Coordinates of C-alpha atoms (C1' of nucleotides) in Angstrom, one line a residue:
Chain A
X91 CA 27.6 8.9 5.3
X92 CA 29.6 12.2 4.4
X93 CA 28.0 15.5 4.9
X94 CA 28.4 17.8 2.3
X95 CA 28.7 21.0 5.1
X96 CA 29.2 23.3 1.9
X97 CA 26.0 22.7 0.2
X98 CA 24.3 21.7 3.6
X99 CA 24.7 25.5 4.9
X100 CA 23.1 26.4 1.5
X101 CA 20.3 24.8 2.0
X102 CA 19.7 25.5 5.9
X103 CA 20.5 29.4 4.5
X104 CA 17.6 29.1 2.0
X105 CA 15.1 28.3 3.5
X106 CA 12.6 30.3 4.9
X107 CA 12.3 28.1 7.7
X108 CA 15.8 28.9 8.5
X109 CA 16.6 31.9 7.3
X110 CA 15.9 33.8 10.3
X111 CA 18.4 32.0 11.9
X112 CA 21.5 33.6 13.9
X113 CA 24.4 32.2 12.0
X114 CA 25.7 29.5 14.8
X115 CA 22.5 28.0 15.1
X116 CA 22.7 27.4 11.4
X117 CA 26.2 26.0 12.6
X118 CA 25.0 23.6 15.0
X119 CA 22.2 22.1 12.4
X120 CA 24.8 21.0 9.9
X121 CA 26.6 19.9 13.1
X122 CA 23.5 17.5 14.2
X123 CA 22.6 16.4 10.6
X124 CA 22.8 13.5 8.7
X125 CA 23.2 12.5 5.2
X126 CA 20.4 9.9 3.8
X127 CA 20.0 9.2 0.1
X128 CA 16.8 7.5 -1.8
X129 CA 16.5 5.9 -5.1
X130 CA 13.6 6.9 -7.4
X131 CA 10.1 5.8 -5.7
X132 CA 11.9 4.8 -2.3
X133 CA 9.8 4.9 0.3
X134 CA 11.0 7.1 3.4
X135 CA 8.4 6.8 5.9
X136 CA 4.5 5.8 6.0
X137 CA 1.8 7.0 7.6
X138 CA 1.8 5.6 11.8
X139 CA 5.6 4.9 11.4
X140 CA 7.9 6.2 14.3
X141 CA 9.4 9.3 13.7
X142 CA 13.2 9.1 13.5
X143 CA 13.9 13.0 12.5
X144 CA 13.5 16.1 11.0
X145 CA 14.1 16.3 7.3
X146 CA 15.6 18.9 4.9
X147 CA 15.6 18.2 1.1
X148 CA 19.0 18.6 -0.8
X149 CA 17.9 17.3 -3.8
X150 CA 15.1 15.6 -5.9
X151 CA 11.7 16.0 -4.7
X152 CA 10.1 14.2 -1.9
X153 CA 6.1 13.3 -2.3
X154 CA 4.0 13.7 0.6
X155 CA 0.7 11.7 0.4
X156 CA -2.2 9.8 1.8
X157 CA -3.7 6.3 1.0
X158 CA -7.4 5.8 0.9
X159 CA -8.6 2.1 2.5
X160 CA -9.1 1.3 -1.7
X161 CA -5.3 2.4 -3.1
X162 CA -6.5 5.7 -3.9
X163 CA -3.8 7.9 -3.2
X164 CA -4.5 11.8 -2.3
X165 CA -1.5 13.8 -3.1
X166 CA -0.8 16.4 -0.4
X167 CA 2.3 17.9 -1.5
X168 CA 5.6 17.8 -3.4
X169 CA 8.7 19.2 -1.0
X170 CA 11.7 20.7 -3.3
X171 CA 15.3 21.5 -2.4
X172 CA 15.3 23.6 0.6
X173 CA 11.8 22.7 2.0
X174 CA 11.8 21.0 5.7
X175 CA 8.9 18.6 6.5
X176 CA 8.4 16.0 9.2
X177 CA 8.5 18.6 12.1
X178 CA 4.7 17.5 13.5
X179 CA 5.8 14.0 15.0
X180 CA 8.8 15.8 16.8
X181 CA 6.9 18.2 18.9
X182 CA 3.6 16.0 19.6
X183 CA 5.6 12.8 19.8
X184 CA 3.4 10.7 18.0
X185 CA 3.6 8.9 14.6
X186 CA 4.0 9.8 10.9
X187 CA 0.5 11.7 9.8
X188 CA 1.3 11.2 6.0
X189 CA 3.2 8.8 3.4
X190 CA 7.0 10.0 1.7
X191 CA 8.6 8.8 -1.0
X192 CA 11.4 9.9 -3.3
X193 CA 10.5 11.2 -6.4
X194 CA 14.0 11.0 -8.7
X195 CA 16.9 10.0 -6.9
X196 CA 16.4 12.4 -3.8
X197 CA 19.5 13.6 -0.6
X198 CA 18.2 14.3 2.4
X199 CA 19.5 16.5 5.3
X200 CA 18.3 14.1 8.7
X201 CA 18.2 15.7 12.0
X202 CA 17.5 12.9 14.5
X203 CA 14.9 13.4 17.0
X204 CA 17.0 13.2 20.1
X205 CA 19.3 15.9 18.6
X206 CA 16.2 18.0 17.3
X207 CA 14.8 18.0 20.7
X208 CA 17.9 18.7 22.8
X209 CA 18.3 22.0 20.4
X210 CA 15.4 23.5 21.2
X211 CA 15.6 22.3 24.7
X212 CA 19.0 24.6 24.8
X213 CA 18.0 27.3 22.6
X214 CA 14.0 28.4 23.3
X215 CA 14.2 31.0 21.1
X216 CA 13.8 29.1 18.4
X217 CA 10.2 28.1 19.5
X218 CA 8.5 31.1 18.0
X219 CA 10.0 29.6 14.8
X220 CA 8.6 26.4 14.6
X221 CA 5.0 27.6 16.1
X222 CA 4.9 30.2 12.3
X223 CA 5.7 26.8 10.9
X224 CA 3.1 24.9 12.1
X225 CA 0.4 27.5 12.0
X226 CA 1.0 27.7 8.4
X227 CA 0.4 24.0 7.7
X228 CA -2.6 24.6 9.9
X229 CA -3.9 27.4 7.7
X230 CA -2.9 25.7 4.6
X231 CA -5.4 23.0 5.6
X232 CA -7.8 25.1 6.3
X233 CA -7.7 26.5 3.0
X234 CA -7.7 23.1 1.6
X235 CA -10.9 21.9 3.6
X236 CA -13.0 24.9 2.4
X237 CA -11.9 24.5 -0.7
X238 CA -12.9 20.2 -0.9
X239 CA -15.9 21.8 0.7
X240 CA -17.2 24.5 -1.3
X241 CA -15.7 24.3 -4.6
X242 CA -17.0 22.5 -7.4
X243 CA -14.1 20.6 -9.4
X244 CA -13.0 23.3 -11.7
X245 CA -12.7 25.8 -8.5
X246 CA -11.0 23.2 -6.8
X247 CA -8.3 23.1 -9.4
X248 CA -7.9 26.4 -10.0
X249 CA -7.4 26.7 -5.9
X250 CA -4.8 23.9 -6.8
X251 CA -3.5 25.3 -9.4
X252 CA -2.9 29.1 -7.6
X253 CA -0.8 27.3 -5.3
X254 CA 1.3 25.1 -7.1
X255 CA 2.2 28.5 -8.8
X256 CA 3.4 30.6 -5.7
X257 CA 5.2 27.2 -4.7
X258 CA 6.6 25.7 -7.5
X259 CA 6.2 28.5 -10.0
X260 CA 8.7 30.9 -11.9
X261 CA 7.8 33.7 -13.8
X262 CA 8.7 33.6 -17.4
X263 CA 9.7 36.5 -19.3
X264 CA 6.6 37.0 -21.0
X265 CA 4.8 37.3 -17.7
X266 CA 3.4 33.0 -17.3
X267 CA 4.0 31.6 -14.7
X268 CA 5.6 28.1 -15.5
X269 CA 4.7 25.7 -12.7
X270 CA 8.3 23.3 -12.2
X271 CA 7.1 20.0 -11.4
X272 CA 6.5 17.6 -13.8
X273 CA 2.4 17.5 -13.7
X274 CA 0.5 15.0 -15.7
X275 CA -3.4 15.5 -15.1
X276 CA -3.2 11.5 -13.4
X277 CA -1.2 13.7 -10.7
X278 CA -3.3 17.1 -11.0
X279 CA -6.4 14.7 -10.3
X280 CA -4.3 13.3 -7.4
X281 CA -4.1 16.5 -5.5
X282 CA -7.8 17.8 -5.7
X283 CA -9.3 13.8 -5.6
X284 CA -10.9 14.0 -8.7
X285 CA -10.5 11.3 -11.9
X286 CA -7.7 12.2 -14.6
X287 CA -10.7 12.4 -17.2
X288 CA -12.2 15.0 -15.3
X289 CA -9.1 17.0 -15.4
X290 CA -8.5 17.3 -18.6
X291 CA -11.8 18.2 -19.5
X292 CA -11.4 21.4 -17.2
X293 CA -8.0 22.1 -17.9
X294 CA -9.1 22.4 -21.6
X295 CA -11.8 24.9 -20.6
X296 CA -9.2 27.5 -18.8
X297 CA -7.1 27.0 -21.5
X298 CA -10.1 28.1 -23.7
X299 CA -10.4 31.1 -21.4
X300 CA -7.1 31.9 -21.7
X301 CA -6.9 31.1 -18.3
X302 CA -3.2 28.8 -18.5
X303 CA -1.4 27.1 -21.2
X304 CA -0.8 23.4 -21.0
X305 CA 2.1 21.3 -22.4
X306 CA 3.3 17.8 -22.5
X307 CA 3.3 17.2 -18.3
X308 CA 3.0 21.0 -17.6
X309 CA 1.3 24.0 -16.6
X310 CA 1.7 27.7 -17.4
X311 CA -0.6 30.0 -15.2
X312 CA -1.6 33.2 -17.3
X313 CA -4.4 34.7 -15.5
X314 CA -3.7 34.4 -11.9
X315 CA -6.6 37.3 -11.2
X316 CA -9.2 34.9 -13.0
X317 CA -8.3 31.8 -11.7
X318 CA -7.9 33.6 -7.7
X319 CA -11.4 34.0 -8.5
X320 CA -12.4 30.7 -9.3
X321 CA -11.0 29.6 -6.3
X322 CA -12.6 32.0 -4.3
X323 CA -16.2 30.9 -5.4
X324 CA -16.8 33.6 -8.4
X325 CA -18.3 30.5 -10.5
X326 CA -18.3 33.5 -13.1
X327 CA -18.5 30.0 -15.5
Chain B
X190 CA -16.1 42.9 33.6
X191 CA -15.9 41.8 36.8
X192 CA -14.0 37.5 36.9
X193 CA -14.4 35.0 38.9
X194 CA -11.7 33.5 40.1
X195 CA -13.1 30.3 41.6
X196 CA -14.7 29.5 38.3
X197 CA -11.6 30.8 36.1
X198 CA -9.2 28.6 38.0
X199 CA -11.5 25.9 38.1
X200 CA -11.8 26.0 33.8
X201 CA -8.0 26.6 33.5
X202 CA -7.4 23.7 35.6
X203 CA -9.9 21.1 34.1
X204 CA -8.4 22.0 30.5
X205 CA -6.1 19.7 29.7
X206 CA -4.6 22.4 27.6
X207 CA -3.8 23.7 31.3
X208 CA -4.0 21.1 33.5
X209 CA -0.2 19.7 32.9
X210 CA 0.8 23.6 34.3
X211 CA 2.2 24.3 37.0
X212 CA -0.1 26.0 39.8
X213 CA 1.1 29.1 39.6
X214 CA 1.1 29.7 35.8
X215 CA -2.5 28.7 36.3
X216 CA -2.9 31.7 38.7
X217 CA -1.0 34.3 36.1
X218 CA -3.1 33.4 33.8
X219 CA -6.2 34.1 35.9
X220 CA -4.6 37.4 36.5
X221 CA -4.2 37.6 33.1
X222 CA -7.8 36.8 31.8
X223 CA -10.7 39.1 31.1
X224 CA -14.2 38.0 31.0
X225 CA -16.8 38.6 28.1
X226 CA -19.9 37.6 27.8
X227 CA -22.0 37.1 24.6
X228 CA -25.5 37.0 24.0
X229 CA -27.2 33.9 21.7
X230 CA -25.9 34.3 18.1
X231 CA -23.5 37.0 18.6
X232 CA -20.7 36.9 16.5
X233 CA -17.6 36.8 18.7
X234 CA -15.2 36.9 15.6
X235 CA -15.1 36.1 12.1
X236 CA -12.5 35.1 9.7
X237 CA -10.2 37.7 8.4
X238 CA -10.3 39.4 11.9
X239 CA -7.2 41.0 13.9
X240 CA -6.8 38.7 16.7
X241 CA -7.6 40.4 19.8
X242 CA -6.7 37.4 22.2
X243 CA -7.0 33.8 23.1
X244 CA -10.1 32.5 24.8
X245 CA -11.0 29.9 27.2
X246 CA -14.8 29.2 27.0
X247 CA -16.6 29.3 30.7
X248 CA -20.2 28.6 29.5
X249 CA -22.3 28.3 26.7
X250 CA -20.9 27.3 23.3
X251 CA -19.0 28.5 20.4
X252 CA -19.7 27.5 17.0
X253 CA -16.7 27.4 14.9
X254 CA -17.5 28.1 11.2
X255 CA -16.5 29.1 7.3
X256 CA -18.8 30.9 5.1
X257 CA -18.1 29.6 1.4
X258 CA -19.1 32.1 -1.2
X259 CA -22.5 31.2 -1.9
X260 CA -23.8 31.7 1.9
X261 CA -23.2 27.7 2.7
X262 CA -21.7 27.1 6.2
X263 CA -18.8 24.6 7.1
X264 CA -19.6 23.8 10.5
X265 CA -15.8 23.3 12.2
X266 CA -15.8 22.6 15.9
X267 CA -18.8 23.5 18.8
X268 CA -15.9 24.4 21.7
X269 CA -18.1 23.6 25.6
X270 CA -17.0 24.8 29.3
X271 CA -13.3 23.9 29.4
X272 CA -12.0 24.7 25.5
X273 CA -9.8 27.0 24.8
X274 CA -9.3 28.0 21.1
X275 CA -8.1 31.1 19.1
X276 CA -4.4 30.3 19.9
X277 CA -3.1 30.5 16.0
X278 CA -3.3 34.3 15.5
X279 CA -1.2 34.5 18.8
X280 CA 1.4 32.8 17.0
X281 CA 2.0 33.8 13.6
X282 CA 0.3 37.4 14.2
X283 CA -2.1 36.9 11.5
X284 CA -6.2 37.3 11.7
X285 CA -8.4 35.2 12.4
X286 CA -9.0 31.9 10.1
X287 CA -12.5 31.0 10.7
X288 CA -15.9 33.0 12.1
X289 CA -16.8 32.0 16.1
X290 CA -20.4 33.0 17.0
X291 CA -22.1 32.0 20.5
X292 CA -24.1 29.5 20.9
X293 CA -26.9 30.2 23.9
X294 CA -25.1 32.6 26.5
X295 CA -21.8 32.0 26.6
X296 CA -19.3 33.4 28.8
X297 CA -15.6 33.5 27.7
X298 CA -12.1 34.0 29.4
X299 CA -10.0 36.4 27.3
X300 CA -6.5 36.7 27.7
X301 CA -5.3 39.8 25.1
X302 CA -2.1 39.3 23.2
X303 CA 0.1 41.4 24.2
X304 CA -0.1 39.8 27.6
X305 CA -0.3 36.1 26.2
X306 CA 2.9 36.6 24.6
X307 CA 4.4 38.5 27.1
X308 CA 3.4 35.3 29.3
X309 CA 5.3 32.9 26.9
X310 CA 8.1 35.3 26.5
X311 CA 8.7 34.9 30.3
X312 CA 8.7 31.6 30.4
X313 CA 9.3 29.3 27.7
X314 CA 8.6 26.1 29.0
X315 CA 5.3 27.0 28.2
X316 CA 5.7 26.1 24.3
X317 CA 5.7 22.6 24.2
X318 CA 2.2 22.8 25.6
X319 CA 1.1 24.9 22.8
X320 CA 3.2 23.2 20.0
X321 CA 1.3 20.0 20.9
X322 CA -2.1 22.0 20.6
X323 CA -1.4 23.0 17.4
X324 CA 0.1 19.7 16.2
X325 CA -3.0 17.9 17.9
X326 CA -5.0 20.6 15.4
X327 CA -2.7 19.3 12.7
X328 CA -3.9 15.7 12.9
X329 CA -7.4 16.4 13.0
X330 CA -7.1 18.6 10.4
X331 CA -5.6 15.5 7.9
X332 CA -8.4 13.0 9.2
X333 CA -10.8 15.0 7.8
X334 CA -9.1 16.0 5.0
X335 CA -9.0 12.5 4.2
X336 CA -12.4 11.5 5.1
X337 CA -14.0 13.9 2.4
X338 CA -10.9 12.8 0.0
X339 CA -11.9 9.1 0.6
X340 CA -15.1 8.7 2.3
X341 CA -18.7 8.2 0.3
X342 CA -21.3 10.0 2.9
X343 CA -22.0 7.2 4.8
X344 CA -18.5 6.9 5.9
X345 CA -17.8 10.7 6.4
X346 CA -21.1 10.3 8.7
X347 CA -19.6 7.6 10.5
X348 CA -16.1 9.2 10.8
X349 CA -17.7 12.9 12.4
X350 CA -20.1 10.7 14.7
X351 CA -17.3 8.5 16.0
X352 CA -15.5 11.9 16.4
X353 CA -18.3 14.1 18.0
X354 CA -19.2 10.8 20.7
X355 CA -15.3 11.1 21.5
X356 CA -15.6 14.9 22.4
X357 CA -19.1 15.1 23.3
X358 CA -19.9 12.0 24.1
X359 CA -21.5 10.7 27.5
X360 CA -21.6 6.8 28.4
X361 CA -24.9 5.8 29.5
X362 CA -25.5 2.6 32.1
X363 CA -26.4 0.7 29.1
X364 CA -23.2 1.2 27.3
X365 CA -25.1 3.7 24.6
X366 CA -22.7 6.5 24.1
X367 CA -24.9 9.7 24.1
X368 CA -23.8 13.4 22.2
X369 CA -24.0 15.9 24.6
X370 CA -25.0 18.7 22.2
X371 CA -28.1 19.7 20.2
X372 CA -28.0 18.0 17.0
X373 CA -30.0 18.4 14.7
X374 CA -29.9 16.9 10.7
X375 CA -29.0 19.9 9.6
X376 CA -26.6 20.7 11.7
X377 CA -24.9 17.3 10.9
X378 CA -24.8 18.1 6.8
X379 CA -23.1 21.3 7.6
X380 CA -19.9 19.6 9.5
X381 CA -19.6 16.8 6.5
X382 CA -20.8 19.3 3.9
X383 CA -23.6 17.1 2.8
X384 CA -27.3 18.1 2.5
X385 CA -29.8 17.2 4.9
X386 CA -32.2 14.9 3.1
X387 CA -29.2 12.9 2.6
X388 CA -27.7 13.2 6.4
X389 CA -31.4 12.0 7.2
X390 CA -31.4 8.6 5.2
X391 CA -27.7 7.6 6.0
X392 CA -29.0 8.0 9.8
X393 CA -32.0 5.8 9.3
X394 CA -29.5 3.5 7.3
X395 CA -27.5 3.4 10.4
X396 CA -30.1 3.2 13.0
X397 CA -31.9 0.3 11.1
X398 CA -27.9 -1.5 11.3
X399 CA -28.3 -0.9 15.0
X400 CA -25.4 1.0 14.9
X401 CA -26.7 4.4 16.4
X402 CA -29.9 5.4 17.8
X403 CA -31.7 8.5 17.2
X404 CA -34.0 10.8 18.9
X405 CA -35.5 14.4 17.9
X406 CA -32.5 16.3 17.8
X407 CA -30.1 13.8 19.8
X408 CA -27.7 11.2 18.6
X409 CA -26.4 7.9 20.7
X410 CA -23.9 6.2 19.3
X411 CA -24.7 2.1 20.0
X412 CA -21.7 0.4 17.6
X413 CA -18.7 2.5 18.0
X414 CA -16.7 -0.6 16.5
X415 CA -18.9 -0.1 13.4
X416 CA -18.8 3.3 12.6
X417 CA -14.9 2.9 13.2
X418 CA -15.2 0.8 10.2
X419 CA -16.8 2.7 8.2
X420 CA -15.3 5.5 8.4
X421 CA -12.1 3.7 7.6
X422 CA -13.4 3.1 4.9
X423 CA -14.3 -0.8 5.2
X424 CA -17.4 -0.2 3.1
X425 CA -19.1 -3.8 3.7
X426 CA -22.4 -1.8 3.2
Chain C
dG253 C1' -54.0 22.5 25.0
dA254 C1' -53.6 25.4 20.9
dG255 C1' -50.7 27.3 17.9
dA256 C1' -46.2 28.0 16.2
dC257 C1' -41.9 26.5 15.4
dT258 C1' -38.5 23.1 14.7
dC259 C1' -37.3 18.8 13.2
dT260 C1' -37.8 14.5 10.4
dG261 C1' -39.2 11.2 6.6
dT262 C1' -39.6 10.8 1.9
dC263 C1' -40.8 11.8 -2.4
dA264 C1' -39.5 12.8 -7.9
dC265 C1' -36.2 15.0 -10.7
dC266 C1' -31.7 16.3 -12.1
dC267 C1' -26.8 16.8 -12.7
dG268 C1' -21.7 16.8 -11.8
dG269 C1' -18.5 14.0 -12.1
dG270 C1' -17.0 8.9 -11.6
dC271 C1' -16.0 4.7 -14.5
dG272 C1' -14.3 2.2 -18.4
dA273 C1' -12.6 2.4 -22.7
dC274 C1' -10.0 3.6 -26.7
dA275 C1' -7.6 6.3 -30.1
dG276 C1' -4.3 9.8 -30.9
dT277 C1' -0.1 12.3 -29.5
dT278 C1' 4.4 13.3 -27.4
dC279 C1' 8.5 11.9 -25.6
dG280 C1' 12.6 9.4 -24.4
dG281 C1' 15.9 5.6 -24.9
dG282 C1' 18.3 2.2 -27.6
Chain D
dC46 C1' 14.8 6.8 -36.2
dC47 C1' 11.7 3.6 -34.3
dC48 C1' 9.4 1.5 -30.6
dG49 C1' 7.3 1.5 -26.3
dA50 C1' 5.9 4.1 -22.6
dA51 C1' 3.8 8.0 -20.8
dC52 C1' 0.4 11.4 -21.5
dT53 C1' -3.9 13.5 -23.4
dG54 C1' -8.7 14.1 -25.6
dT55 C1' -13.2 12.3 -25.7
dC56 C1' -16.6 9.2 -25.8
dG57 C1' -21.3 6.9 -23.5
dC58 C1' -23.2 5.2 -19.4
dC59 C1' -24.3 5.4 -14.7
dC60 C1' -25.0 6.7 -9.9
dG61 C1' -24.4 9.2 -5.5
dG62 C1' -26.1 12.8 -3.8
dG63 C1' -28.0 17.6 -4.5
dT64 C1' -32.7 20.3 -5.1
dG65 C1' -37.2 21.5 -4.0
dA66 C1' -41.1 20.4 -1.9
dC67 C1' -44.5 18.8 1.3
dA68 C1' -46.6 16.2 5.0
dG69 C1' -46.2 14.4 9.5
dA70 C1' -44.2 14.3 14.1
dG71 C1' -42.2 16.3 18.3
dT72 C1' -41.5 20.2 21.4
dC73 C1' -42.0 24.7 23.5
dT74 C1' -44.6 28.7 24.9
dC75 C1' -48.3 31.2 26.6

DNA sequence: GAGACTCTGTCACCCGGGCGACAGTTCGGG
DNA sequence: CCCGAACTGTCGCCCGGGTGACAGAGTCTC
């Protein structure tokens, strides 16, 4: 498979995870990577599969999700272009924690295990790196946890919903932020393992606050303040 | 504070955070370490925090928690002689994520900081070690993500009892599995975020399936094959 | 061994949110 | 422009589990 080292730099220059990077390290990652490409709903890995690499998303969007023992599927997140994931299995060695699968047609940047391994073996420095990476997942659960735990369903979503704005969101003219994913509520109740009905019945009631604005498959955030404080417990109903 | 070393070398080296180490890493970071002690119920840190260190617990134990809004506690992790935890804020410089109060008198190692990092800035073969902690906090992190996601209270019973007799647990002659710690109902409902009328009927349920046996304020674990299954989620009630 | 404290069993009542269902709306492709 | 597919709004019913409350049992202390 051809390597596109052009729009490969791009993307290892973009993202945060990379950013930091001294420029022939950034090199040396288009040097190791691979080229993979997925149709629509392809399925890259499952949960207790052998890890093969590190990934790096080029283009289309990559779903990251759990299955429940009944089909029910818990949607943990939604990697864009420029986002790395699969980085846990290459340090601890042990197999795939979550499901991935190509939403759209979807390239992805591969960066094989062995390669991965012998480039931080060579270049320590780029420990520290990783570790930031990992503690943020780790705090990101966290948040997720207390929120399962202490939130009642409309605080849960508006935790959701704060998120998918500072990850996915851009800020409109007019001061909304417009969340860019395609979002039906069967994919809002997904993430926060509630029932579509549900949803919509409390995305109706921050729209009546004035809270977001909804559309066909998408979400506008308008007061972030309000819904922050939803999230945070202020069942201010 | 005076330390003892006997003791502090003996806790570094039956971690097995610390136990793959070399002997002489285990002897800096004795050098290192400071000791605290903390009466019953003292607060040692609480979310939100500056970091001050990383600690290594000696005696006594520390209750890991969150505080949601409403005053409700999420009870994380109970860390014995031998645990070492507050590693995240050494790595991404940010405070602390959750509160750790004592439990009984507990004596702690500390080792600030600025000398911890200083320590893995020496020597860098000392990162894998830690990038497997944190990935090892990763995956337990996503189990129980997915057992409040997935599992009805039974199951998310089943799945923190199979968890606590694996970290906690002491085989008896007669194959019973015993938790070493104090636990009472309601200190069960605040790990699975349940309440404890509830935590107090599932147990009968489960004691009456032969499946555990109960005493006042104790928990053996008799079926470790059974609550396996449930909290997989096979829900053959 | 008496009293106090902690833990446990078990009520009756209530409610958030799941479940199933169906009609109405929007969108995209031929 | 029309049809089918995807998405949304909204019912009524039901149930797991929360709430509050109280009595009984176990344990510890002096």
């Amino acid at each position: 498979m051809q390597i596109d080292k052009q729009a490969a730099t791009r993307l290892i220059e973009a993202s945060e995870w990379f950013r930091e990077l001294p420029a022939d390290v950034v090199q040396q990652l288009v040097t190791l990577a691979r080229m993979k490409t997925l149709g629509d709903g392809a399925r890259l890995f499952a949960r207790g599969d052998e890890a093969d690499g590190f990934y790096g998303v080029m283009r289309g969007q990559v779903r990251i999700s759990s299955l429940g023992a009944d089909g029910r599927e818990l949607l943990v997140a939604m990697f864009e272009p420029g986002a790395w994931f699969g980085e846990i299995s290459m340090f601890d060695d042990l197999p795939r924690t979550h499901d991935a699968t190509a939403q759209g047609d979807v390239e992805l940047l591969l960066i094989p295990k062995p390669a991965f391994r012998r480039l931080l073996a060579d270049d320590p420095s780029l420990y520290p790196h990783f570790m930031r990476m990992l503690c943020r997942k780790l705090r990101r659960s966290f948040g997720y946890i207390d929120s399962a735990a202490f939130l009642p369903l409309k605080g849960r979503l508006a935790y959701r919903l704060v998120e998918l704005a500072s990850l996915h969101g851009q800020r409109q003219p007019d001061g909304a932020i417009t969340i860019g994913l395609h979002l039906p509520q069967e994919e809002l109740a997904r993430m926060i393992s509630a029932t579509r009905p549900s949803v919509s019945r409390v995305l109706k009631a921050l729209e009546a606050e004035g809270s977001i604005a909804l559309a066909y498959g998408r979400v506008s955030v308008l007061d972030l303040e309000r819904l922050q404080a939803l999230a945070d417990g202020e069942d201010s109903d």
